[in-house]
PDB file of C-alpha atoms in Angstrom:
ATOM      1  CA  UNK G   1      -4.899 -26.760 -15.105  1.00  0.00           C
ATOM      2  CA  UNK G   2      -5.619 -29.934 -16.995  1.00  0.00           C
ATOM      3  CA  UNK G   3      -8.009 -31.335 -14.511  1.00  0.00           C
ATOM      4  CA  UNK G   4     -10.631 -28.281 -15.322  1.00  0.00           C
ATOM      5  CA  UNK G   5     -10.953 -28.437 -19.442  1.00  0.00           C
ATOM      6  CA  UNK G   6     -12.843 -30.664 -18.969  1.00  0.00           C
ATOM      7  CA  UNK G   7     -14.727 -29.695 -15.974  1.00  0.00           C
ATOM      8  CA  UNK G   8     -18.566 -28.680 -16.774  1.00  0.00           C
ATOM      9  CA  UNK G   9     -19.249 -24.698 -16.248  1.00  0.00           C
ATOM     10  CA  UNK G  10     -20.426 -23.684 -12.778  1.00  0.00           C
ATOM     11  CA  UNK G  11     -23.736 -23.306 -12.016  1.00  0.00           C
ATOM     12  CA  UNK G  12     -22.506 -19.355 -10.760  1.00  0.00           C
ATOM     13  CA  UNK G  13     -19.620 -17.322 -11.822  1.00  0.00           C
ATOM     14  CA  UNK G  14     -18.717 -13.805 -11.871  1.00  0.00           C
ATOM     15  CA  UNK G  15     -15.904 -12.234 -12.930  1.00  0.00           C
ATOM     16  CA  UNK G  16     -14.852  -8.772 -11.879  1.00  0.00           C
ATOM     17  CA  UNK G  17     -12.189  -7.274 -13.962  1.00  0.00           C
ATOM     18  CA  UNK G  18     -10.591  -3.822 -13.222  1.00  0.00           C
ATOM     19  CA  UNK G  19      -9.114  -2.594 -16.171  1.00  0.00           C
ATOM     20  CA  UNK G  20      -5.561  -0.349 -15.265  1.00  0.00           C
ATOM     21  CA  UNK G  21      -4.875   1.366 -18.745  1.00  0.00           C
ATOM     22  CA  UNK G  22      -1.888  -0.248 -20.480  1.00  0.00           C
ATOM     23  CA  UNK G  23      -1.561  -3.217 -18.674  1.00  0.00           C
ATOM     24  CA  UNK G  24      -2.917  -5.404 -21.343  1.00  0.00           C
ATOM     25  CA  UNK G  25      -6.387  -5.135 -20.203  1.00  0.00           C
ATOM     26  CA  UNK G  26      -7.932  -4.877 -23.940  1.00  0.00           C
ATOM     27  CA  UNK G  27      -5.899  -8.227 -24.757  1.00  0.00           C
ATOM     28  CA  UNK G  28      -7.903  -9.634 -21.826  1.00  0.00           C
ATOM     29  CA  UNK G  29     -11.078  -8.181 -23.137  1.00  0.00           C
ATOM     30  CA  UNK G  30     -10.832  -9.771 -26.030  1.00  0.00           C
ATOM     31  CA  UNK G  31     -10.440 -13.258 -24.288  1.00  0.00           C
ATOM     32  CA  UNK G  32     -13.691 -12.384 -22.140  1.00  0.00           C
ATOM     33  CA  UNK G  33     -15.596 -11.793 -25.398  1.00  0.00           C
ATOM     34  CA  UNK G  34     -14.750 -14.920 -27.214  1.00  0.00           C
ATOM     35  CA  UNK G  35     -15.424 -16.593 -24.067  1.00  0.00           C
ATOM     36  CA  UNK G  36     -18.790 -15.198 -24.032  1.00  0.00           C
ATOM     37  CA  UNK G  37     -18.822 -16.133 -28.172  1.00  0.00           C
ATOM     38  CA  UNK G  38     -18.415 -19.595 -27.078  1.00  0.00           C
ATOM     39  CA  UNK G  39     -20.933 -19.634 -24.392  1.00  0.00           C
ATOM     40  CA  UNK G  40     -18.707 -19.414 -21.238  1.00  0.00           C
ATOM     41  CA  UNK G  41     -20.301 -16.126 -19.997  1.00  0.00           C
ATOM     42  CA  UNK G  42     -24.130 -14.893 -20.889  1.00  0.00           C
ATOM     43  CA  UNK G  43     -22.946 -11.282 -20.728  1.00  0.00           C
ATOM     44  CA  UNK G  44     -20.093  -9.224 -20.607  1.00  0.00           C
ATOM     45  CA  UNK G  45     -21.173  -5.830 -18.808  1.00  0.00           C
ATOM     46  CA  UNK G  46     -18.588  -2.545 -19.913  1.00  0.00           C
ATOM     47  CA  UNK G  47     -18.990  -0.295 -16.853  1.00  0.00           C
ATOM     48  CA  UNK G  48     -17.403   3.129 -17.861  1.00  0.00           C
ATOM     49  CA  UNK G  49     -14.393   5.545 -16.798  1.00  0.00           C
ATOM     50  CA  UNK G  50     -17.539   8.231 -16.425  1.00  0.00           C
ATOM     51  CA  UNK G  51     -20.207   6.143 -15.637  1.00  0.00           C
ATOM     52  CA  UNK G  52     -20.138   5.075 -11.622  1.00  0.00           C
ATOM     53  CA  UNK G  53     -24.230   4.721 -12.254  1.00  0.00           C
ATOM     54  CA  UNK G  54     -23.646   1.516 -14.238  1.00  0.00           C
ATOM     55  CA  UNK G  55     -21.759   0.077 -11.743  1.00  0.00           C
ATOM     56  CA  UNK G  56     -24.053   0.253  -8.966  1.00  0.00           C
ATOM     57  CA  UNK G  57     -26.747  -0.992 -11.804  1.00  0.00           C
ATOM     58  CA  UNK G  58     -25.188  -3.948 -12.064  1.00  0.00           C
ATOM     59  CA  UNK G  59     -24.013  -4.767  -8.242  1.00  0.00           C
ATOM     60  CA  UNK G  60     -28.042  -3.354  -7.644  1.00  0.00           C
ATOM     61  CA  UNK G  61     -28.727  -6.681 -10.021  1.00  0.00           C
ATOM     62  CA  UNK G  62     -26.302  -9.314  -8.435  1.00  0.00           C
ATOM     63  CA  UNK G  63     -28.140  -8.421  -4.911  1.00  0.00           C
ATOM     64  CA  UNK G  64     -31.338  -8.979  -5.818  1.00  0.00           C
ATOM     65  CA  UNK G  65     -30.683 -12.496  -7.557  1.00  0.00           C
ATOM     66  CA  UNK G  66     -29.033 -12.881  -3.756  1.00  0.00           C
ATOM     67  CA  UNK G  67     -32.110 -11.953  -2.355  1.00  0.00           C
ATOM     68  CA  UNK G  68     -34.258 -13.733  -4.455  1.00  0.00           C
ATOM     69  CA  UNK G  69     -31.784 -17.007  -4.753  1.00  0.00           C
ATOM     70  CA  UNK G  70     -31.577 -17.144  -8.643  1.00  0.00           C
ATOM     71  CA  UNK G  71     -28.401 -17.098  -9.035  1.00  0.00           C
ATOM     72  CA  UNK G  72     -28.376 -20.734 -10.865  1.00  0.00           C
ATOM     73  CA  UNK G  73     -27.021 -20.514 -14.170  1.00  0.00           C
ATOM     74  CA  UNK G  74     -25.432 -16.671 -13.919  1.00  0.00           C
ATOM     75  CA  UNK G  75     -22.480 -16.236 -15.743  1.00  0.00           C
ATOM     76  CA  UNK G  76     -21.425 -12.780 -15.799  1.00  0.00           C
ATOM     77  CA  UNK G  77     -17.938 -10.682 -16.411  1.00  0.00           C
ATOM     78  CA  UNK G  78     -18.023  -7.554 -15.717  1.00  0.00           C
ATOM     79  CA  UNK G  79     -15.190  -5.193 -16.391  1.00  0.00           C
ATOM     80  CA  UNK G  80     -14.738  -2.475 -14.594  1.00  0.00           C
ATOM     81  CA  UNK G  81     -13.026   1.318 -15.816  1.00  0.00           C
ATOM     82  CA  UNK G  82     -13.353   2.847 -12.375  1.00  0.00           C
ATOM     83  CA  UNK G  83     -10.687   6.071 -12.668  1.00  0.00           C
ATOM     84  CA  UNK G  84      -9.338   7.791  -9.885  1.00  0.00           C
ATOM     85  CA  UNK G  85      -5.944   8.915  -9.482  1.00  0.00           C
ATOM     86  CA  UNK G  86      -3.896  10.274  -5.962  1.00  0.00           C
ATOM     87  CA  UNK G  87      -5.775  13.323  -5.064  1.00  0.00           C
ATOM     88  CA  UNK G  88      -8.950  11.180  -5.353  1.00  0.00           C
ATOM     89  CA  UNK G  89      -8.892   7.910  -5.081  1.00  0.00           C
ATOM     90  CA  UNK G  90     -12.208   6.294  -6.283  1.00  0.00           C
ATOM     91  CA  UNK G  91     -11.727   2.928  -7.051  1.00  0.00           C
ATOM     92  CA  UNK G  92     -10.049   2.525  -3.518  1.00  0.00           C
ATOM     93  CA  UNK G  93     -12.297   4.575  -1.182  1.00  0.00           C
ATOM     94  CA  UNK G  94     -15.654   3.139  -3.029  1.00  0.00           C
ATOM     95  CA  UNK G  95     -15.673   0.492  -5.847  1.00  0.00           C
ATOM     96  CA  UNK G  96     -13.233  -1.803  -4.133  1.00  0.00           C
ATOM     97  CA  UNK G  97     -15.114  -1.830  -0.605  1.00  0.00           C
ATOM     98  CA  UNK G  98     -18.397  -3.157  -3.080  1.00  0.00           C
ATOM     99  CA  UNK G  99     -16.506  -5.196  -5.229  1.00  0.00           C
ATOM    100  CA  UNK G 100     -15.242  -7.171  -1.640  1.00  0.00           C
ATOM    101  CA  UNK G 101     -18.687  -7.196  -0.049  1.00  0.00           C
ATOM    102  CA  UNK G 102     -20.633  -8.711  -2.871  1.00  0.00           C
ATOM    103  CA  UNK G 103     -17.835 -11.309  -3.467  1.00  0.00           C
ATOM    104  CA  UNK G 104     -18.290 -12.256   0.079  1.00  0.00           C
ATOM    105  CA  UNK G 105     -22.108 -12.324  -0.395  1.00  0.00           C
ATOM    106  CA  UNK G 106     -21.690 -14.573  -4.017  1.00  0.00           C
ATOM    107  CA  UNK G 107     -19.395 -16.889  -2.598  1.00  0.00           C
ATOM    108  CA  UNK G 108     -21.705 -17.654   0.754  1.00  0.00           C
ATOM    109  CA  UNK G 109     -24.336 -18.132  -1.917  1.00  0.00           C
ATOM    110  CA  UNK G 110     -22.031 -21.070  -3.681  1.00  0.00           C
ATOM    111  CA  UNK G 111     -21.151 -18.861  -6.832  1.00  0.00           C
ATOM    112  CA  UNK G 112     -17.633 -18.924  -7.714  1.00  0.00           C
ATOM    113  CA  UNK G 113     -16.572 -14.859  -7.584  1.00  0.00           C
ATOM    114  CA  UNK G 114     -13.232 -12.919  -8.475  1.00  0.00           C
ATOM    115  CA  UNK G 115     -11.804  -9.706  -8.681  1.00  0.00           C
ATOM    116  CA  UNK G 116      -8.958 -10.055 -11.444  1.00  0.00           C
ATOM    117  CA  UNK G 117      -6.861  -6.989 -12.429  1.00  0.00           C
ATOM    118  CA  UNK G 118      -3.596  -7.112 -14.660  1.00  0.00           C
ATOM    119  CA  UNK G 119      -0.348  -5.417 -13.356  1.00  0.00           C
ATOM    120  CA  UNK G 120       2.693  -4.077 -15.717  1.00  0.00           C
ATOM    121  CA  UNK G 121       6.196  -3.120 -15.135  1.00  0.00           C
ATOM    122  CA  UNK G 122       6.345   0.417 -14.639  1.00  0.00           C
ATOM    123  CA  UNK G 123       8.868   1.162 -17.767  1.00  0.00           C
ATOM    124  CA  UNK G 124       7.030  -1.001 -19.868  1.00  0.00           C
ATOM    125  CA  UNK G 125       3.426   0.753 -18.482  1.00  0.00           C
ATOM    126  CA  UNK G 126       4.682   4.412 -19.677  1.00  0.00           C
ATOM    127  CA  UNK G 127       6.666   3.599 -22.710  1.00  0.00           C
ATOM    128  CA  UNK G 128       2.877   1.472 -23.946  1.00  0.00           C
ATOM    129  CA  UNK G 129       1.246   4.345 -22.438  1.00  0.00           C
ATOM    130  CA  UNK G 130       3.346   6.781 -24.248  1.00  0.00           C
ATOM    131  CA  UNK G 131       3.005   5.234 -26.747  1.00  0.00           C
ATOM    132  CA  UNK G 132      -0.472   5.173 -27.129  1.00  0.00           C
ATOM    133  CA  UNK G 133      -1.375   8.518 -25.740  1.00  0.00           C
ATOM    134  CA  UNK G 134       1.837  10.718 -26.777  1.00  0.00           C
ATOM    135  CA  UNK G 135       3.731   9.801 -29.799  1.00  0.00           C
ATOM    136  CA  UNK G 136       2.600  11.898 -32.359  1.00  0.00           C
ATOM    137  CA  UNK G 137       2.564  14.953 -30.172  1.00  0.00           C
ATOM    138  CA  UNK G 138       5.981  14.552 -28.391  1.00  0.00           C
ATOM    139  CA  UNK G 139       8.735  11.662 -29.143  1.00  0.00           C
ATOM    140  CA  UNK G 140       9.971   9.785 -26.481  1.00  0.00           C
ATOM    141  CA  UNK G 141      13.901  11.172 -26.848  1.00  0.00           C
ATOM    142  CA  UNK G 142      12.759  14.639 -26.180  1.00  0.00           C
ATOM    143  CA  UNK G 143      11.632  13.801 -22.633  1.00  0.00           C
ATOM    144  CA  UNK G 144      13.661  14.455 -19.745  1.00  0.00           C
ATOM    145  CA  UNK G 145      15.569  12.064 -18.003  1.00  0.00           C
ATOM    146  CA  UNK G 146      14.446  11.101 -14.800  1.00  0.00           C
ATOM    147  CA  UNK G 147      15.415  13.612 -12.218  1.00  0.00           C
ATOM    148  CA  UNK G 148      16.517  11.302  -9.488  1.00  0.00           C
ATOM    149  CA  UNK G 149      17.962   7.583  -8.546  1.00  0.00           C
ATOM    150  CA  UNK G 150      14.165   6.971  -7.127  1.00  0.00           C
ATOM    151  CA  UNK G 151      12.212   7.613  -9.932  1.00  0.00           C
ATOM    152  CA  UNK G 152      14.435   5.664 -12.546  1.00  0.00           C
ATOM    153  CA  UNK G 153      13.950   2.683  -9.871  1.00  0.00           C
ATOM    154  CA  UNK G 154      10.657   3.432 -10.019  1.00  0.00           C
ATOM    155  CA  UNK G 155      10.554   2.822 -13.833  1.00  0.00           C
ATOM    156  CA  UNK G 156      12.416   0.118 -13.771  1.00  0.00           C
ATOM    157  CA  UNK G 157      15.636   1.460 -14.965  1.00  0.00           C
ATOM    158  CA  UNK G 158      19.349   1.421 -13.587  1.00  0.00           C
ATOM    159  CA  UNK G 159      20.278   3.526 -11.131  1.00  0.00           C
ATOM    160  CA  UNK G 160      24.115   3.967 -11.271  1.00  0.00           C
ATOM    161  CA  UNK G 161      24.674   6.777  -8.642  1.00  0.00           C
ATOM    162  CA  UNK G 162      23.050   5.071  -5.771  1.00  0.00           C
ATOM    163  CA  UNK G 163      24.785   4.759  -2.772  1.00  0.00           C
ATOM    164  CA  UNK G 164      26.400   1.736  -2.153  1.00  0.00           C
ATOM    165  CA  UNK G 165      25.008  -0.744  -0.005  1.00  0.00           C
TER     166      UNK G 165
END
């Protein structure tokens, strides 16, 4: 909005980002960081894939300025590489349940708190993904094509022997 380039910083803000892989989260990154260049955030904080210690560091941190009520000034963005996948679900069962609570906590306390995460198409998720992770070992054309009218919905594709509605 126009109304806020102006606007002077707020005296709290935190910034949670969970990063889903291929969704554009480095881009995003990279706007955090020259954000932080230009004196928008103090500190960008890089909590790791393998590293659920940091995480609890950091929200360990943001209660005791609660606590202590010196939060003035804070400026933090944190982003967040959380995995967990459908057998295990970490970043649903546990980091999500903390991110919530101490957003709830900042916010009563007057700092401004989010929890931003970046969503992609599902075709254009694998083909980045395959991209990234895949090309050199295995082309895209030697795939196989999706087995079923569900799962080429589910990528976004065309789905010409569905029954008709």
């Amino acid at each position: 909005r126009r109304s806020m380039l102006g606007a002077p910083l707020p005296n709290c803000s935190v910034v949670f980002f969970h990063h889903v892989e291929k969704t554009a989260g480095t881009t995003l990154r990279a706007l955090f960081q020259r954000h932080a260049q230009l004196g928008l955030f103090d500190l960008i904080s890089f909590v790791g894939r393998q590293n659920r210690l940091q995480l609890q560091l950091v929200l360990q941190r943001l209660h005791s300025l609660l606590r202590s009520g010196t939060l003035q000034g804070l400026r933090l963005a944190v982003e967040l590489h959380v995995a967990g996948d459908l057998t295990f679900p970490y970043t649903l069962y546990y980091t999500m349940p903390d991110l919530v609570l101490i957003r709830e906590q900042l916010r009563a306390a007057g700092c401004r708190c989010n929890l931003v995460s970046l969503l992609r198409m599902p075709l254009l998720q694998s083909l980045s993904w395959h991209s990234h992770f895949v090309t050199t070992k295995s082309p895209l054309c030697v795939w196989p094509p999706a087995p079923d009218c569900g799962t080429r919905m589910a990528l976004g594709l065309t789905c010409h022997d569905a029954p008709r509605v």
